[in-house]
CSV table of C-alpha atoms in Angstrom, one decimal:
chain,number,residue,atom,x,y,z
J,26,MET,CA,-16.8,19.0,-16.4
J,27,ASP,CA,-13.6,17.0,-16.8
J,28,GLN,CA,-12.2,18.9,-13.8
J,29,PHE,CA,-15.2,17.9,-11.7
J,30,PHE,CA,-14.8,14.2,-12.6
J,31,GLN,CA,-11.0,14.4,-12.0
J,32,GLN,CA,-11.7,15.7,-8.5
J,33,LEU,CA,-14.4,13.1,-8.0
J,34,VAL,CA,-11.9,10.3,-8.8
J,35,ASN,CA,-9.3,12.0,-6.5
J,36,GLY,CA,-11.8,12.2,-3.7
J,37,LEU,CA,-13.0,8.6,-4.1
J,38,THR,CA,-9.3,7.4,-4.0
J,39,LEU,CA,-8.6,9.4,-0.8
J,40,GLY,CA,-11.9,8.4,0.7
J,41,SER,CA,-11.2,4.7,0.0
J,42,LEU,CA,-8.0,5.1,2.0
J,43,TYR,CA,-9.8,6.7,4.9
J,44,ALA,CA,-12.6,4.1,4.8
J,45,LEU,CA,-10.1,1.2,5.0
J,46,ILE,CA,-8.7,2.7,8.2
J,47,ALA,CA,-12.0,3.9,9.6
J,48,VAL,CA,-13.4,0.4,9.5
J,49,GLY,CA,-10.8,-0.6,12.1
J,50,TYR,CA,-12.0,2.2,14.4
J,51,THR,CA,-15.6,1.2,14.0
J,52,VAL,CA,-15.2,-2.6,14.4
J,53,VAL,CA,-13.3,-2.2,17.7
J,54,TYR,CA,-15.7,0.5,19.0
J,55,GLY,CA,-18.7,-1.7,18.1
J,56,ILE,CA,-17.4,-4.5,20.3
J,57,VAL,CA,-15.7,-2.8,23.3
J,58,GLN,CA,-16.9,0.8,23.0
J,59,LEU,CA,-13.2,1.9,22.8
J,60,ILE,CA,-11.8,4.7,20.5
J,61,ASN,CA,-8.4,3.2,19.7
J,62,PHE,CA,-6.4,6.3,18.9
J,63,ALA,CA,-3.4,4.2,18.3
J,64,HIS,CA,-5.1,2.7,15.2
J,65,GLY,CA,-3.3,5.2,12.9
J,66,GLU,CA,0.0,3.8,14.1
J,67,VAL,CA,-1.2,0.3,13.3
J,68,PHE,CA,-1.8,1.6,9.7
J,69,MET,CA,1.8,3.1,9.7
J,70,ILE,CA,3.3,-0.2,10.9
J,71,GLY,CA,1.5,-2.0,8.2
J,72,ALA,CA,3.3,0.1,5.6
J,73,PHE,CA,6.6,-0.5,7.3
J,74,GLY,CA,5.9,-4.2,7.5
J,75,ALA,CA,5.3,-4.3,3.7
J,76,LEU,CA,8.5,-2.3,3.2
J,77,THR,CA,10.5,-4.7,5.5
J,78,THR,CA,9.1,-7.7,3.6
J,79,TYR,CA,10.3,-6.2,0.3
J,80,LEU,CA,13.8,-5.3,1.6
J,81,LEU,CA,14.2,-8.8,3.1
J,82,PHE,CA,13.2,-10.8,0.1
J,83,PHE,CA,12.7,-8.7,-3.1
J,84,ASP,CA,15.0,-5.7,-3.0
J,85,ASP,CA,15.2,-4.0,-6.5
J,86,GLN,CA,12.5,-6.3,-8.0
J,87,THR,CA,9.3,-4.8,-9.4
J,88,GLY,CA,7.1,-7.8,-10.4
J,89,VAL,CA,3.4,-7.4,-9.4
J,90,TRP,CA,3.6,-11.0,-8.0
J,91,ILE,CA,5.5,-9.4,-5.0
J,92,LEU,CA,2.4,-7.5,-3.9
J,93,PRO,CA,0.5,-10.4,-2.3
J,94,ILE,CA,3.6,-11.3,-0.2
J,95,MET,CA,4.0,-7.7,0.8
J,96,LEU,CA,0.3,-7.7,1.9
J,97,VAL,CA,1.0,-10.8,4.0
J,98,GLY,CA,4.0,-9.1,5.6
J,99,ALA,CA,2.0,-5.9,6.3
J,100,MET,CA,-0.8,-7.8,7.8
J,101,ILE,CA,1.5,-9.8,10.1
J,102,ALA,CA,3.1,-6.6,11.3
J,103,SER,CA,-0.2,-4.8,11.9
J,104,VAL,CA,-2.2,-7.7,13.3
J,105,GLY,CA,0.7,-8.6,15.6
J,106,THR,CA,0.9,-5.1,16.9
J,107,ALA,CA,-2.9,-4.7,17.4
J,108,VAL,CA,-3.2,-8.1,19.2
J,109,ALA,CA,-0.3,-7.3,21.5
J,110,MET,CA,-1.7,-3.9,22.1
J,111,GLU,CA,-5.1,-5.3,23.1
J,112,ARG,CA,-3.6,-8.0,25.3
J,113,VAL,CA,-1.0,-5.9,27.1
J,114,ALA,CA,-2.6,-2.4,27.3
J,115,TYR,CA,-6.4,-2.6,26.8
J,116,ARG,CA,-7.5,-5.9,28.4
J,117,PRO,CA,-6.3,-4.9,31.9
J,118,LEU,CA,-8.3,-1.7,31.6
J,119,ARG,CA,-11.5,-3.2,30.2
J,120,ASN,CA,-13.5,-2.4,33.4
J,121,ALA,CA,-11.7,0.9,34.1
J,122,PRO,CA,-13.2,4.3,33.6
J,123,ARG,CA,-13.3,5.2,29.9
J,124,LEU,CA,-10.7,7.9,30.3
J,125,ALA,CA,-8.0,5.4,31.2
J,126,PRO,CA,-8.0,3.4,27.9
J,127,LEU,CA,-8.3,6.6,26.0
J,128,ILE,CA,-5.2,8.1,27.6
J,129,THR,CA,-3.5,4.7,27.2
J,130,ALA,CA,-4.3,4.7,23.4
J,131,ILE,CA,-2.6,8.1,23.0
J,132,GLY,CA,0.4,6.9,24.9
J,133,ILE,CA,0.7,3.8,22.7
J,134,SER,CA,0.4,6.0,19.6
J,135,VAL,CA,3.4,8.1,20.7
J,136,PHE,CA,5.3,5.0,21.7
J,137,LEU,CA,4.8,3.2,18.4
J,138,GLN,CA,5.9,6.3,16.5
J,139,GLU,CA,9.0,6.8,18.5
J,140,PHE,CA,9.8,3.1,18.4
J,141,ILE,CA,9.8,3.0,14.6
J,142,ARG,CA,11.7,6.3,14.4
J,143,LEU,CA,14.5,5.2,16.7
J,144,PHE,CA,14.9,1.5,16.0
J,145,TYR,CA,13.9,0.8,12.4
J,146,GLU,CA,17.3,1.4,10.9
J,147,ASP,CA,19.0,-0.8,13.6
J,148,PRO,CA,18.4,-4.5,13.2
J,149,GLY,CA,19.9,-5.3,16.6
J,150,TRP,CA,16.6,-4.5,18.3
J,151,THR,CA,15.0,-7.5,16.8
J,152,VAL,CA,17.0,-9.8,19.1
J,153,PRO,CA,15.3,-8.8,22.4
J,154,VAL,CA,11.9,-8.7,20.6
J,155,ALA,CA,12.5,-12.2,19.3
J,156,ALA,CA,13.5,-13.3,22.8
J,157,ALA,CA,10.3,-11.9,24.3
J,158,ILE,CA,8.2,-13.6,21.6
J,159,ALA,CA,10.0,-16.9,22.1
J,160,VAL,CA,9.3,-16.9,25.9
J,161,MET,CA,5.7,-15.9,25.3
J,162,VAL,CA,5.0,-18.6,22.8
J,163,ALA,CA,6.8,-21.1,24.9
J,164,TYR,CA,4.7,-20.2,28.0
J,165,LEU,CA,1.4,-20.3,26.0
J,166,ALA,CA,2.3,-23.8,24.7
J,167,GLY,CA,3.2,-25.0,28.2
J,168,ALA,CA,0.0,-23.6,29.6
J,169,LYS,CA,-2.0,-25.3,26.9
J,170,LEU,CA,-0.4,-28.7,27.8
J,171,ALA,CA,-0.6,-28.2,31.6
J,172,PRO,CA,-3.1,-30.7,33.1
J,173,VAL,CA,-3.9,-28.4,36.0
J,174,SER,CA,-5.6,-25.0,36.2
J,175,LEU,CA,-3.5,-21.9,36.1
J,176,ASN,CA,-6.3,-19.3,36.4
J,177,ASN,CA,-7.1,-19.4,40.1
J,178,PRO,CA,-7.6,-15.6,40.9
J,179,LEU,CA,-5.7,-16.0,44.2
J,180,THR,CA,-2.8,-18.2,43.2
J,181,LYS,CA,-2.5,-17.8,39.4
J,182,TRP,CA,0.9,-16.1,39.4
J,183,THR,CA,2.3,-18.7,41.8
J,184,ASP,CA,0.8,-21.5,39.6
J,185,ARG,CA,2.3,-19.9,36.5
J,186,SER,CA,5.7,-19.2,37.9
J,187,PRO,CA,7.2,-22.6,36.9
J,188,LEU,CA,6.1,-22.2,33.3
J,189,ILE,CA,7.7,-18.7,33.3
J,190,THR,CA,10.9,-19.8,35.0
J,191,ALA,CA,11.6,-22.7,32.6
J,192,PRO,CA,11.8,-20.6,29.4
J,193,ALA,CA,13.5,-17.7,31.1
J,194,VAL,CA,16.3,-19.9,32.3
J,195,ALA,CA,16.6,-21.6,28.9
J,196,LEU,CA,16.8,-18.1,27.3
J,197,LEU,CA,19.6,-17.1,29.8
J,198,VAL,CA,21.5,-20.2,28.7
J,199,TRP,CA,21.2,-19.3,25.1
J,200,ILE,CA,22.1,-15.6,25.7
J,201,GLY,CA,25.2,-16.6,27.7
J,202,THR,CA,26.4,-19.0,25.1
J,203,ARG,CA,25.9,-16.5,22.2
J,204,LEU,CA,27.6,-13.7,24.1
J,205,ALA,CA,30.6,-15.9,24.5
J,206,GLU,CA,30.6,-17.2,20.9
J,207,ARG,CA,28.5,-16.0,18.1
J,208,GLU,CA,29.6,-18.7,15.6
J,209,LEU,CA,28.9,-22.3,16.8
J,210,SER,CA,29.2,-25.6,15.0
J,211,PHE,CA,26.2,-27.8,14.6
J,212,LEU,CA,27.3,-30.0,17.4
J,213,ALA,CA,27.9,-27.0,19.7
J,214,THR,CA,24.4,-25.7,18.8
J,215,ALA,CA,22.9,-29.1,19.7
J,216,VAL,CA,24.7,-28.9,23.1
J,217,VAL,CA,23.2,-25.4,23.7
J,218,VAL,CA,19.7,-26.7,22.9
J,219,VAL,CA,20.0,-29.7,25.1
J,220,GLY,CA,21.6,-27.6,27.9
J,221,GLY,CA,18.8,-25.0,27.7
J,222,LEU,CA,16.3,-27.9,27.8
J,223,VAL,CA,17.8,-29.5,30.8
J,224,LEU,CA,18.6,-26.4,32.9
J,225,GLY,CA,15.3,-24.7,32.0
J,226,THR,CA,13.2,-27.8,32.9
J,227,ALA,CA,15.2,-28.4,36.1
J,228,ALA,CA,14.7,-24.7,37.2
J,229,GLY,CA,11.0,-24.9,36.5
J,230,PHE,CA,10.6,-28.2,38.3
J,231,VAL,CA,12.3,-26.8,41.4
J,232,VAL,CA,10.0,-23.8,41.4
J,233,ALA,CA,7.0,-26.0,40.9
J,234,ARG,CA,8.1,-28.2,43.8
J,235,LEU,CA,8.6,-25.3,46.1
J,236,THR,CA,5.3,-23.6,45.2
J,237,GLY,CA,3.0,-26.6,44.6
J,238,GLY,CA,4.6,-29.7,46.0
J,239,ALA,CA,6.0,-32.9,44.5
J,240,GLU,CA,2.7,-34.0,42.9
J,241,ARG,CA,2.2,-30.8,41.0
J,242,ALA,CA,5.8,-30.6,39.9
J,243,GLY,CA,5.4,-34.1,38.5
J,244,VAL,CA,2.4,-33.3,36.3
J,245,LEU,CA,4.1,-30.1,35.1
J,246,LEU,CA,7.3,-31.9,34.0
J,247,ARG,CA,6.3,-32.4,30.4
J,248,PRO,CA,4.9,-28.8,29.9
J,249,LEU,CA,8.1,-27.4,31.5
J,250,ALA,CA,10.3,-29.4,29.0
J,251,VAL,CA,8.2,-28.1,26.1
J,252,THR,CA,8.6,-24.5,27.2
J,253,ALA,CA,12.3,-24.8,27.5
J,254,VAL,CA,12.9,-26.5,24.2
J,255,ILE,CA,10.6,-24.1,22.3
J,256,THR,CA,12.6,-21.2,23.7
J,257,VAL,CA,16.0,-22.4,22.7
J,258,VAL,CA,15.0,-23.9,19.3
J,259,GLY,CA,13.0,-20.7,18.5
J,260,MET,CA,16.0,-18.5,19.3
J,261,GLU,CA,18.4,-20.7,17.3
J,262,ILE,CA,16.1,-20.4,14.2
J,263,PHE,CA,15.8,-16.7,14.7
J,264,TRP,CA,19.6,-16.3,15.1
J,265,LEU,CA,20.1,-18.1,11.8
J,266,ALA,CA,17.7,-15.8,10.0
J,267,PHE,CA,19.3,-12.8,11.7
J,268,LYS,CA,22.8,-13.7,10.5
J,269,GLU,CA,21.9,-14.7,7.0
J,270,LEU,CA,19.2,-12.2,6.2
J,271,ILE,CA,18.4,-9.4,8.6
J,272,ALA,CA,21.9,-8.3,9.4
J,273,THR,CA,23.0,-8.3,5.8
J,274,ILE,CA,20.6,-5.5,4.7
J,275,GLU,CA,21.4,-1.8,4.9
J,276,TRP,CA,18.2,-0.6,6.5
J,277,PRO,CA,17.0,3.0,5.7
J,278,SER,CA,16.6,5.5,8.5
J,279,ALA,CA,13.0,6.1,9.5
J,280,LYS,CA,13.9,9.6,10.6
J,281,LEU,CA,13.5,10.6,7.0
J,282,ARG,CA,10.9,9.8,4.3
J,283,ILE,CA,11.6,6.3,2.9
J,284,PRO,CA,10.9,5.5,-0.8
J,285,PHE,CA,8.2,2.9,-1.1
J,286,PRO,CA,8.6,0.1,-3.7
J,287,GLN,CA,6.9,0.8,-7.0
J,288,LEU,CA,5.6,-2.4,-8.6
J,289,ASP,CA,4.5,-3.2,-12.1
J,290,VAL,CA,0.7,-2.9,-12.9
J,291,VAL,CA,-0.2,-1.1,-9.6
J,292,SER,CA,2.2,1.8,-10.2
J,293,GLY,CA,3.7,3.5,-13.1
J,294,THR,CA,2.1,5.6,-15.9
J,295,ALA,CA,-1.3,6.9,-15.2
J,296,LEU,CA,-4.3,5.9,-17.3
J,297,GLU,CA,-6.4,8.4,-19.3
J,298,VAL,CA,-10.1,7.7,-19.5
J,299,ALA,CA,-12.4,10.3,-21.1
J,300,GLY,CA,-10.1,13.1,-20.2
J,301,VAL,CA,-9.7,12.0,-16.6
J,302,THR,CA,-6.3,10.9,-15.2
J,303,ILE,CA,-6.5,7.8,-13.1
J,304,GLN,CA,-3.4,6.7,-11.2
J,305,ARG,CA,-2.9,2.9,-11.1
J,306,SER,CA,-2.5,3.1,-7.3
J,307,ALA,CA,-5.9,4.7,-7.2
J,308,ILE,CA,-7.4,1.7,-8.9
J,309,PHE,CA,-5.7,-0.6,-6.4
J,310,THR,CA,-7.0,1.4,-3.4
J,311,ILE,CA,-10.6,1.5,-4.6
J,312,ALA,CA,-10.5,-2.2,-5.6
J,313,ALA,CA,-9.0,-3.0,-2.2
J,314,LEU,CA,-11.9,-1.2,-0.4
J,315,VAL,CA,-14.5,-3.0,-2.5
J,316,ILE,CA,-13.0,-6.5,-1.9
J,317,CYS,CA,-12.2,-5.9,1.8
J,318,SER,CA,-15.7,-4.6,2.4
J,319,ALA,CA,-17.3,-7.6,0.7
J,320,LEU,CA,-15.1,-10.0,2.6
J,321,LEU,CA,-15.8,-8.3,5.9
J,322,TRP,CA,-19.6,-8.3,5.2
J,323,TYR,CA,-19.5,-12.0,4.5
J,324,PHE,CA,-17.4,-12.7,7.5
J,325,ILE,CA,-19.7,-10.8,9.9
J,326,ASN,CA,-23.0,-12.0,8.5
J,327,ARG,CA,-22.3,-15.5,7.3
J,328,THR,CA,-19.8,-17.1,9.7
J,329,ARG,CA,-20.1,-18.4,13.2
J,330,LEU,CA,-17.4,-16.1,14.5
J,331,GLY,CA,-19.0,-13.1,12.8
J,332,ARG,CA,-22.3,-13.8,14.4
J,333,GLY,CA,-20.5,-14.1,17.7
J,334,MET,CA,-19.1,-10.6,17.1
J,335,GLN,CA,-22.6,-9.3,16.5
J,336,ALA,CA,-23.8,-10.9,19.7
J,337,VAL,CA,-21.0,-9.4,21.8
J,338,SER,CA,-21.5,-6.0,20.3
J,339,GLN,CA,-25.2,-6.1,21.4
J,340,ASP,CA,-24.7,-7.6,24.9
J,341,PRO,CA,-21.3,-9.0,26.0
J,342,ASP,CA,-22.6,-10.4,29.3
J,343,THR,CA,-25.4,-12.3,27.7
J,344,ALA,CA,-23.1,-13.5,24.9
J,345,ARG,CA,-20.7,-14.9,27.6
J,346,LEU,CA,-23.6,-16.7,29.2
J,347,MET,CA,-24.4,-18.3,25.9
J,348,GLY,CA,-20.9,-19.8,25.6
J,349,ILE,CA,-19.2,-17.2,23.4
J,350,ASN,CA,-15.6,-16.5,24.2
J,351,VAL,CA,-15.7,-12.7,24.5
J,352,ASP,CA,-12.0,-12.3,24.9
J,353,ARG,CA,-11.4,-14.1,21.6
J,354,ILE,CA,-14.1,-12.0,19.8
J,355,ILE,CA,-12.4,-8.8,21.0
J,356,VAL,CA,-9.0,-10.1,19.7
J,357,VAL,CA,-10.6,-10.9,16.3
J,358,ALA,CA,-12.1,-7.4,16.1
J,359,PHE,CA,-8.6,-5.9,16.7
J,360,ALA,CA,-7.1,-8.3,14.1
J,361,LEU,CA,-9.7,-7.5,11.5
J,362,GLY,CA,-9.3,-3.7,11.8
J,363,ALA,CA,-5.5,-4.1,11.7
J,364,ALA,CA,-5.6,-6.3,8.6
J,365,LEU,CA,-7.6,-3.5,6.8
J,366,ALA,CA,-5.2,-0.9,8.1
J,367,ALA,CA,-2.3,-2.9,6.6
J,368,VAL,CA,-3.9,-2.8,3.2
J,369,ALA,CA,-4.4,0.9,3.6
J,370,GLY,CA,-0.7,1.3,4.6
J,371,ILE,CA,0.4,-0.3,1.3
J,372,SER,CA,-2.1,1.9,-0.6
J,373,GLN,CA,-0.7,5.0,1.0
J,374,GLY,CA,2.9,4.0,0.1
J,375,LEU,CA,1.9,3.2,-3.5
J,376,GLN,CA,0.1,6.6,-3.9
J,377,ASN,CA,2.7,8.8,-2.2
J,378,ASN,CA,5.8,6.8,-3.3
J,379,ASN,CA,7.2,7.1,0.2
J,380,ILE,CA,6.3,6.4,3.9
J,381,GLU,CA,7.3,7.9,7.2
J,382,PHE,CA,6.8,7.2,10.9
J,383,ARG,CA,4.4,10.2,11.3
J,384,MET,CA,2.1,9.1,8.5
J,385,GLY,CA,-0.4,7.4,10.9
J,386,PHE,CA,-1.2,10.4,13.1
J,387,LEU,CA,-3.1,12.6,10.6
J,388,ALA,CA,-4.5,9.6,8.7
J,389,GLY,CA,-5.8,8.2,11.9
J,390,LEU,CA,-7.6,11.4,12.8
J,391,LYS,CA,-9.1,11.6,9.3
J,392,ALA,CA,-10.3,8.0,9.6
J,393,PHE,CA,-11.8,8.7,13.0
J,394,THR,CA,-13.6,11.7,11.4
J,395,ALA,CA,-14.9,9.4,8.7
J,396,ALA,CA,-16.1,6.8,11.3
J,397,VAL,CA,-18.0,9.5,13.2
J,398,LEU,CA,-19.4,10.9,10.0
J,399,GLY,CA,-20.8,7.6,9.0
J,400,GLY,CA,-21.8,6.5,12.4
J,401,ILE,CA,-19.3,5.1,14.9
J,402,GLY,CA,-19.9,1.4,15.3
J,403,ASN,CA,-21.5,1.0,11.9
J,404,ILE,CA,-19.3,-0.7,9.4
J,405,GLN,CA,-21.2,0.5,6.3
J,406,GLY,CA,-21.3,3.9,7.8
J,407,ALA,CA,-17.5,3.9,8.1
J,408,VAL,CA,-17.2,3.1,4.4
J,409,VAL,CA,-19.7,5.8,3.4
J,410,GLY,CA,-18.1,8.3,5.8
J,411,GLY,CA,-14.7,7.7,4.4
J,412,LEU,CA,-15.8,8.2,0.8
J,413,VAL,CA,-17.9,11.3,1.7
J,414,LEU,CA,-14.9,12.8,3.6
J,415,GLY,CA,-12.5,12.2,0.7
J,416,VAL,CA,-14.9,13.7,-1.9
J,417,VAL,CA,-15.6,16.7,0.3
J,418,GLU,CA,-11.8,17.3,0.7
J,419,ALA,CA,-11.2,17.0,-3.0
J,420,MET,CA,-14.1,19.3,-4.0
J,421,ALA,CA,-13.2,21.9,-1.3
J,422,THR,CA,-9.7,22.0,-2.6
J,423,GLN,CA,-10.9,22.7,-6.1
J,424,TYR,CA,-14.0,24.8,-5.8
J,425,ILE,CA,-13.8,26.9,-2.6
J,426,PRO,CA,-12.5,30.3,-3.9
J,427,GLY,CA,-10.1,32.7,-2.3
J,428,GLN,CA,-7.8,32.3,0.6
J,429,PHE,CA,-10.0,29.5,2.1
J,430,GLY,CA,-9.5,27.1,-0.8
J,431,GLY,CA,-6.6,25.1,-2.1
J,432,GLY,CA,-4.8,22.0,-0.8
J,433,SER,CA,-3.5,23.7,2.3
J,434,TRP,CA,-7.1,24.1,3.6
J,435,LYS,CA,-8.3,20.5,3.0
J,436,ASP,CA,-7.5,19.4,6.5
J,437,VAL,CA,-9.4,22.4,7.9
J,438,TRP,CA,-12.6,21.5,6.0
J,439,ALA,CA,-12.3,17.9,7.0
J,440,PHE,CA,-12.4,18.8,10.7
J,441,VAL,CA,-15.1,21.4,10.1
J,442,ILE,CA,-17.2,18.5,8.9
J,443,LEU,CA,-16.5,16.6,12.1
J,444,ILE,CA,-17.6,19.5,14.2
J,445,LEU,CA,-20.8,20.0,12.2
J,446,VAL,CA,-21.7,16.3,12.4
J,447,LEU,CA,-21.1,16.2,16.2
J,448,VAL,CA,-23.3,19.3,16.7
J,449,PHE,CA,-26.2,18.5,14.4
J,450,ARG,CA,-26.2,14.7,13.9
J,451,PRO,CA,-23.9,13.1,16.5
J,452,GLN,CA,-25.0,9.6,15.6
J,453,GLY,CA,-23.6,10.0,12.1
J,454,LEU,CA,-25.1,9.6,8.6
J,455,LEU,CA,-26.0,5.9,9.1
J,456,GLY,CA,-25.8,5.5,12.8
J,457,ALA,CA,-28.8,4.8,15.0
J,458,ARG,CA,-29.8,7.2,17.7
J,459,VAL,CA,-28.9,5.7,21.1
J,460,VAL,CA,-31.1,6.7,24.1
J,461,ASP,CA,-29.5,6.3,27.6
J,462,ARG,CA,-32.0,5.0,30.1
J,463,ALA,CA,-31.9,5.5,33.8
């Protein structure tokens, strides 16, 4: 009997991890009817985001108070990746045939794996990423301040070109200066900022004058100046952090398994309860699932934004007519799923004591299986499906005799369950049957 309860605890721990990831699949699917096969890599990047936060600020420390900050770092990495993925890769394909975003998701999955594998140990890649982020943030700020419309379907890129030119020229000024001299005095830095501001604004003003006339250039002068100054100031702040923090750390190679920080309270000696061994990381994982599920339920059912998500999932066109910003709801769905995946990434690191760039592939497939098992698009179903899948894997490992049992067969039985569900109950355990009407 002790063995049964031990496997039950192991299964619930594993199932809680699957459920945290599966909720991300099902939230996105419920809103945009998209199977995001890159979600496993969002989970992986959450783990690397937590590790990066630890290496930057807390290397060799083990206090449990570090965990909330690691959670924030993981969520920033995962949510940033998911939101950028939605904006760059999925939004342009929203009205395309369903095969197009599916193939795109697989491509993004491979890209993110290889990106982490090749560039994690080299801090230099953060410079071009920071430059791209600075230009994007500057453009968004300028577009927010612009007193004229930039969304005319026929002329939108012409209208936006001044607000793209200004930060781009300011960035070129900053890059040229830093290539010539990496160490600058405070006065020289101020000159670079002012020079980037003046030249970027002037370049944007000229483009605005050529594309829209003198009147349009005049009203865009203030937004152009804002985009230029945000770019150079943002890059200067990043450069200071890069020199003083990022470049001083010896980053581990992601081509090998990387030891994950082990913190007090949530890792260490296992607990013995009535003959059952319970790992501290298992308690953290199960507690994280309970807390995250409760918060997600409250958000969806008790907040204005959550009710907007429900409306969009039922009928996006009608929701748009009722004044709901569908694009924002979709971004929120991606962000929510990514935040839960980040928590799962930390849980995985604490349980396995290490992380690697390939960890998201199989975990993502298992989470997809859990989402289908519970009913794709049903959040409660994703949680139930994850727990059921974890328990079935643990029990199959222990109780199936002969050559078809043991830990090496647990993945086989997981996908056998997926096939059986798709054949006999394709709507899942808690999913509602959907009837297509002509």
